Each structure stands twice: as structure tokens, then as C-alpha cells.
């Protein structure tokens, strides 16, 4: 049946969702409920909620909140095109604990959530073949992790901060790698080293230089080779 305002979810999720995170319905009322009810005829246990915007939730509702394991399905963006699906744990109406989120056209996250955001250990697989496995904080890659670039056939292994790779190894399929600091997806100005498959080490530094044909103030980095250590 229809729900009135007294049966409403008590509060929307706190904080903005991460980029690409579909909003879950936290409005003034459910659309309908098929499942267990308490003595006051309110949802109290397992069932299926259909929200006014067309989203559905199959799982446990307690005091109008999604709690425990469940499945939230966003309405189709258009015919035959999924709006997203989350299968996992909830706490107080928010994704919290372990869960799998399938985003519309933007990949899949399998890992830990906290208060509706990707936080903890998890793996994100992108539709272009890229993937990231490691630590997350407030919806962004943060801490130790590995990012694989399908198009570049290379790995970024080390420390991430606020979604960006900042320190570690840039490793290639031939097992060679570059070790140093990074900024905006490329080596940062400063010292670093290349390690080759035969064990030779090329030290040097990246120097910021004006970008030819670019906007005023735009720069790129150029490698200036230094000492070469050759293994016997």
C-alpha cells in the first residue's frame, strides 16, 4: 500500500556521493512495500520497497531504513540501459560494509563501504579494461594500491592520494619500471630512476619545461639522464 509521511526515511545520506555515484532514494515516502510489517503495519523485516522515482530495494527495512544485506536497483536510464545495481550491506540507509556496485557504463566496485562511500579495501574494474585494487577513502583511491592501464599495458604501484597516484613504481610489461614521484598521472619534476630488465639503473631527473603550442603557463616534463649503473 501507499506510505504516509510518518513512514518516511528519516534522513538523507550525509555528504555528497563520489563522482559517478548514483543517488539513492531518501525522499519523503516509499511508493509501496511488499513484505513483513510490525503491529503498526510499518515495514519491519524482509521485503521489497518500490520508491516513487522507480528505484527498488529488496532486503531488510527497519524504522524506514535499509539495514543489513540487500539489493538496490536504480530505475533504467532508458529502455534496456541499467541505472545501476548495488548488492551488499547497509547501515542506517547507507551502503556500509562489504558490497558490489555496478555503475551505469562506468564499471564495477567490489569492496568495503563506509557511510555510503567507497572506504577501505576494494577493487574497481573500468569498462575500458583498466582496474584499481587497493585502499579507498571517502570515495577516492587513497593509500596503498595498484592501478593497471589497459591501453598503456602498464601498472602504477604505490601510494595514492585523493584519487591520484603520487609515489611508487610505474611498471611495464617487459618488467622495466620507473621509480619516483608523480603528479596528475605523470612523473613529477624531480629525481627518479629507471630500472631495466637486465638490472641496469638509470638515475636522473624530470625538469618542467614550457609546453610548445600549449596555453600560456602550460608545462611538460623532460627527462634529463644522469648516472647509469651497469650490472655485471
Tab-separated table of C-alpha atoms in Angstrom:
chain	number	residue	atom	x	y	z
A	1	UNK	CA	0.000	0.000	0.000
A	2	UNK	CA	0.923	3.688	-0.010
A	3	UNK	CA	3.124	5.064	2.748
A	4	UNK	CA	2.485	8.359	4.518
A	5	UNK	CA	4.992	10.965	5.717
A	6	UNK	CA	5.310	9.307	9.142
A	7	UNK	CA	6.773	6.254	7.425
A	8	UNK	CA	9.398	8.271	5.554
A	9	UNK	CA	13.116	7.565	5.585
A	10	UNK	CA	14.295	9.737	8.456
A	11	UNK	CA	17.275	11.452	6.824
A	12	UNK	CA	19.092	11.639	3.519
A	13	UNK	CA	22.604	10.246	3.256
A	14	UNK	CA	25.220	12.593	4.684
A	15	UNK	CA	27.833	14.046	2.344
A	16	UNK	CA	27.907	14.258	-1.427
A	17	UNK	CA	28.289	10.951	-3.269
A	18	UNK	CA	31.581	10.284	-5.049
A	19	UNK	CA	31.850	11.137	-8.756
A	20	UNK	CA	29.590	8.818	-10.718
A	21	UNK	CA	27.796	7.568	-7.597
A	22	UNK	CA	24.037	7.308	-8.365
A	23	UNK	CA	21.809	8.912	-5.738
A	24	UNK	CA	19.637	6.515	-3.739
A	25	UNK	CA	16.077	7.499	-2.926
A	26	UNK	CA	15.859	9.130	0.510
A	27	UNK	CA	12.726	11.173	-0.117
A	28	UNK	CA	9.568	11.775	1.870
A	29	UNK	CA	7.853	8.437	1.267
A	30	UNK	CA	8.135	4.947	-0.131
A	31	UNK	CA	5.967	4.048	-3.087
A	32	UNK	CA	4.949	0.574	-1.928
A	33	UNK	CA	6.133	-2.242	0.348
A	34	UNK	CA	5.714	-5.963	-0.133
A	35	UNK	CA	6.945	-7.731	2.969
A	36	UNK	CA	6.896	-8.076	6.749
A	37	UNK	CA	5.175	-5.393	8.809
A	38	UNK	CA	5.057	-4.721	12.545
A	39	UNK	CA	1.999	-4.223	14.792
A	40	UNK	CA	1.619	-0.668	13.491
A	41	UNK	CA	1.650	-2.026	9.927
A	42	UNK	CA	5.044	-0.420	9.229
A	43	UNK	CA	7.808	-2.229	7.299
A	44	UNK	CA	9.771	-4.326	9.765
A	45	UNK	CA	11.862	-7.056	8.166
A	46	UNK	CA	12.451	-8.560	4.753
A	47	UNK	CA	10.573	-7.384	1.727
A	48	UNK	CA	10.689	-5.260	-1.401
A	49	UNK	CA	10.316	-1.489	-1.425
A	50	UNK	CA	9.424	0.401	-4.582
A	51	UNK	CA	10.226	4.118	-4.410
A	52	UNK	CA	8.324	6.945	-6.129
A	53	UNK	CA	11.213	7.528	-8.559
A	54	UNK	CA	11.082	3.907	-9.764
A	55	UNK	CA	14.067	2.538	-7.808
A	56	UNK	CA	13.601	-0.688	-5.835
A	57	UNK	CA	15.201	-2.236	-2.747
A	58	UNK	CA	14.971	-5.913	-1.807
A	59	UNK	CA	16.157	-6.655	1.706
A	60	UNK	CA	15.529	-5.619	5.296
A	61	UNK	CA	13.807	-2.365	6.308
A	62	UNK	CA	13.957	-1.282	9.969
A	63	UNK	CA	12.413	2.006	11.099
A	64	UNK	CA	12.210	3.080	7.424
A	65	UNK	CA	15.967	2.448	6.992
A	66	UNK	CA	17.704	-0.041	4.753
A	67	UNK	CA	19.644	-2.335	7.114
A	68	UNK	CA	21.863	-5.378	6.625
A	69	UNK	CA	22.239	-7.174	3.302
A	70	UNK	CA	20.093	-6.104	0.397
A	71	UNK	CA	19.897	-5.193	-3.280
A	72	UNK	CA	19.167	-1.668	-4.513
A	73	UNK	CA	18.271	-1.335	-8.206
A	74	UNK	CA	18.136	2.098	-9.837
A	75	UNK	CA	15.466	2.570	-12.486
A	76	UNK	CA	16.602	2.198	-16.087
A	77	UNK	CA	18.154	5.335	-17.585
A	78	UNK	CA	16.410	4.368	-20.791
A	79	UNK	CA	14.909	1.166	-22.117
A	80	UNK	CA	17.435	-1.644	-21.760
A	81	UNK	CA	20.063	0.573	-20.079
A	82	UNK	CA	20.675	-0.126	-16.385
A	83	UNK	CA	20.724	2.740	-13.921
A	84	UNK	CA	22.981	0.773	-11.576
A	85	UNK	CA	22.742	-2.080	-9.055
A	86	UNK	CA	24.156	-2.421	-5.531
A	87	UNK	CA	24.293	-5.788	-3.780
A	88	UNK	CA	25.687	-5.644	-0.280
A	89	UNK	CA	25.418	-4.382	3.247
A	90	UNK	CA	23.612	-1.314	4.591
A	91	UNK	CA	23.581	0.574	7.849
A	92	UNK	CA	21.133	3.388	8.588
A	93	UNK	CA	20.075	3.660	4.932
A	94	UNK	CA	23.664	3.938	3.597
A	95	UNK	CA	25.974	1.490	1.866
A	96	UNK	CA	28.144	0.313	4.761
A	97	UNK	CA	30.258	-2.847	4.963
A	98	UNK	CA	31.003	-5.140	2.038
A	99	UNK	CA	29.190	-4.731	-1.265
A	100	UNK	CA	29.337	-4.769	-5.059
A	101	UNK	CA	28.227	-1.715	-7.042
A	102	UNK	CA	27.643	-1.996	-10.789
A	103	UNK	CA	27.618	1.515	-12.224
A	104	UNK	CA	25.844	2.509	-15.440
A	105	UNK	CA	28.606	2.378	-18.097
A	106	UNK	CA	31.364	3.243	-15.613
A	107	UNK	CA	32.497	-0.085	-14.195
A	108	UNK	CA	32.138	-2.179	-11.051
A	109	UNK	CA	33.371	-1.715	-7.485
A	110	UNK	CA	33.733	-4.741	-5.202
A	111	UNK	CA	34.866	-3.920	-1.699
A	112	UNK	CA	34.249	-2.063	1.535
A	113	UNK	CA	31.952	0.930	2.037
A	114	UNK	CA	31.554	3.428	4.854
A	115	UNK	CA	28.572	5.767	5.195
A	116	UNK	CA	27.698	5.457	1.505
A	117	UNK	CA	31.227	5.955	0.124
A	118	UNK	CA	33.967	3.606	-1.062
A	119	UNK	CA	36.240	3.384	2.006
A	120	UNK	CA	38.620	0.547	2.859
A	121	UNK	CA	39.970	-2.197	0.606
A	122	UNK	CA	38.300	-2.666	-2.759
A	123	UNK	CA	38.695	-3.308	-6.477
A	124	UNK	CA	37.277	-1.096	-9.232
A	125	UNK	CA	37.086	-2.529	-12.761
A	126	UNK	CA	36.598	0.036	-15.525
A	127	UNK	CA	34.768	-0.700	-18.799
A	128	UNK	CA	37.920	0.084	-20.834
A	129	UNK	CA	39.838	-2.773	-19.191
A	130	UNK	CA	41.628	-0.698	-16.541
A	131	UNK	CA	41.413	-1.734	-12.891
A	132	UNK	CA	42.458	-0.488	-9.455
A	133	UNK	CA	42.954	-2.684	-6.417
A	134	UNK	CA	43.818	-1.212	-3.058
A	135	UNK	CA	42.789	1.299	-0.428
A	136	UNK	CA	39.978	3.865	-0.700
A	137	UNK	CA	38.935	6.803	1.460
A	138	UNK	CA	35.728	8.813	1.130
A	139	UNK	CA	35.071	7.520	-2.375
A	140	UNK	CA	38.567	8.090	-3.810
A	141	UNK	CA	41.699	5.989	-4.294
A	142	UNK	CA	43.797	6.727	-1.214
A	143	UNK	CA	46.663	4.818	0.401
A	144	UNK	CA	48.476	1.779	-0.999
A	145	UNK	CA	47.206	0.320	-4.253
A	146	UNK	CA	47.836	-0.786	-7.837
A	147	UNK	CA	46.301	0.719	-10.980
A	148	UNK	CA	46.538	-1.174	-14.287
A	149	UNK	CA	46.250	0.772	-17.544
A	150	UNK	CA	44.934	-1.484	-20.323
A	151	UNK	CA	45.788	0.914	-23.165
A	152	UNK	CA	49.275	1.614	-21.796
A	153	UNK	CA	49.939	-2.012	-20.773
A	154	UNK	CA	51.491	-0.766	-17.529
A	155	UNK	CA	50.940	-0.687	-13.789
A	156	UNK	CA	51.154	2.130	-11.224
A	157	UNK	CA	52.069	0.565	-7.880
A	158	UNK	CA	52.452	2.566	-4.701
A	159	UNK	CA	50.726	5.407	-2.887
A	160	UNK	CA	47.562	7.204	-3.994
A	161	UNK	CA	46.141	10.402	-2.525
A	162	UNK	CA	42.753	11.975	-3.163
A	163	UNK	CA	42.333	9.796	-6.274
A	164	UNK	CA	45.784	10.444	-7.807
A	165	UNK	CA	48.959	8.330	-7.939
A	166	UNK	CA	51.709	10.262	-6.134
A	167	UNK	CA	54.606	7.934	-5.277
A	168	UNK	CA	55.841	4.494	-6.336
A	169	UNK	CA	56.660	2.355	-9.363
A	170	UNK	CA	55.491	2.764	-12.950
A	171	UNK	CA	55.970	-0.793	-14.207
A	172	UNK	CA	55.919	-2.045	-17.812
A	173	UNK	CA	55.222	-5.464	-19.346
A	174	UNK	CA	58.921	-6.121	-20.028
A	175	UNK	CA	59.452	-5.828	-16.212
A	176	UNK	CA	61.281	-2.492	-16.500
A	177	UNK	CA	59.998	0.277	-14.245
A	178	UNK	CA	60.379	3.885	-13.213
A	179	UNK	CA	60.569	4.790	-9.518
A	180	UNK	CA	59.777	8.281	-8.285
A	181	UNK	CA	57.112	10.858	-7.535
A	182	UNK	CA	54.077	11.511	-9.733
A	183	UNK	CA	51.584	14.291	-10.346
A	184	UNK	CA	48.434	14.295	-12.495
A	185	UNK	CA	49.183	10.850	-13.899
A	186	UNK	CA	52.784	11.510	-14.988
A	187	UNK	CA	56.227	11.779	-13.346
A	188	UNK	CA	56.565	14.879	-11.196
A	189	UNK	CA	59.521	17.265	-11.589
A	190	UNK	CA	62.423	15.971	-9.529
A	191	UNK	CA	64.733	12.991	-9.168
A	192	UNK	CA	63.873	9.413	-10.086
A	193	UNK	CA	65.279	6.273	-11.671
A	194	UNK	CA	64.561	3.734	-14.397
A	195	UNK	CA	65.291	0.077	-13.634
A	196	UNK	CA	65.724	-2.117	-16.729
A	197	UNK	CA	65.094	-5.878	-17.125
A	198	UNK	CA	68.855	-6.607	-17.117
A	199	UNK	CA	69.239	-4.855	-13.761
A	200	UNK	CA	70.837	-1.670	-15.084
A	201	UNK	CA	69.698	1.516	-13.318
A	202	UNK	CA	69.448	4.919	-14.989
A	203	UNK	CA	69.189	7.755	-12.495
A	204	UNK	CA	68.156	11.251	-13.494
A	205	UNK	CA	65.530	13.902	-13.028
A	206	UNK	CA	62.430	15.296	-14.684
A	207	UNK	CA	62.582	19.000	-15.484
A	208	UNK	CA	59.479	21.132	-16.054
A	209	UNK	CA	59.621	22.979	-19.394
A	210	UNK	CA	57.115	25.148	-21.298
A	211	UNK	CA	54.738	23.114	-23.470
A	212	UNK	CA	55.191	24.037	-27.137
A	213	UNK	CA	51.925	25.147	-28.696
A	214	UNK	CA	50.174	24.970	-25.349
A	215	UNK	CA	48.349	27.611	-23.369
A	216	UNK	CA	50.370	30.271	-21.631
A	217	UNK	CA	51.917	28.827	-18.493
A	218	UNK	CA	51.355	25.210	-19.578
A	219	UNK	CA	54.343	22.937	-18.915
A	220	UNK	CA	55.501	19.394	-19.566
A	221	UNK	CA	58.341	17.367	-18.039
A	222	UNK	CA	61.534	16.321	-19.838
A	223	UNK	CA	63.833	13.523	-18.633
A	224	UNK	CA	67.455	14.525	-18.045
A	225	UNK	CA	69.575	11.392	-17.685
A	226	UNK	CA	72.218	11.146	-15.008
A	227	UNK	CA	74.352	8.316	-13.649
A	228	UNK	CA	73.983	4.852	-15.273
A	229	UNK	CA	74.721	1.820	-13.094
A	230	UNK	CA	75.511	-1.300	-15.103
A	231	UNK	CA	75.240	-4.795	-13.644
A	232	UNK	CA	77.897	-7.370	-14.456
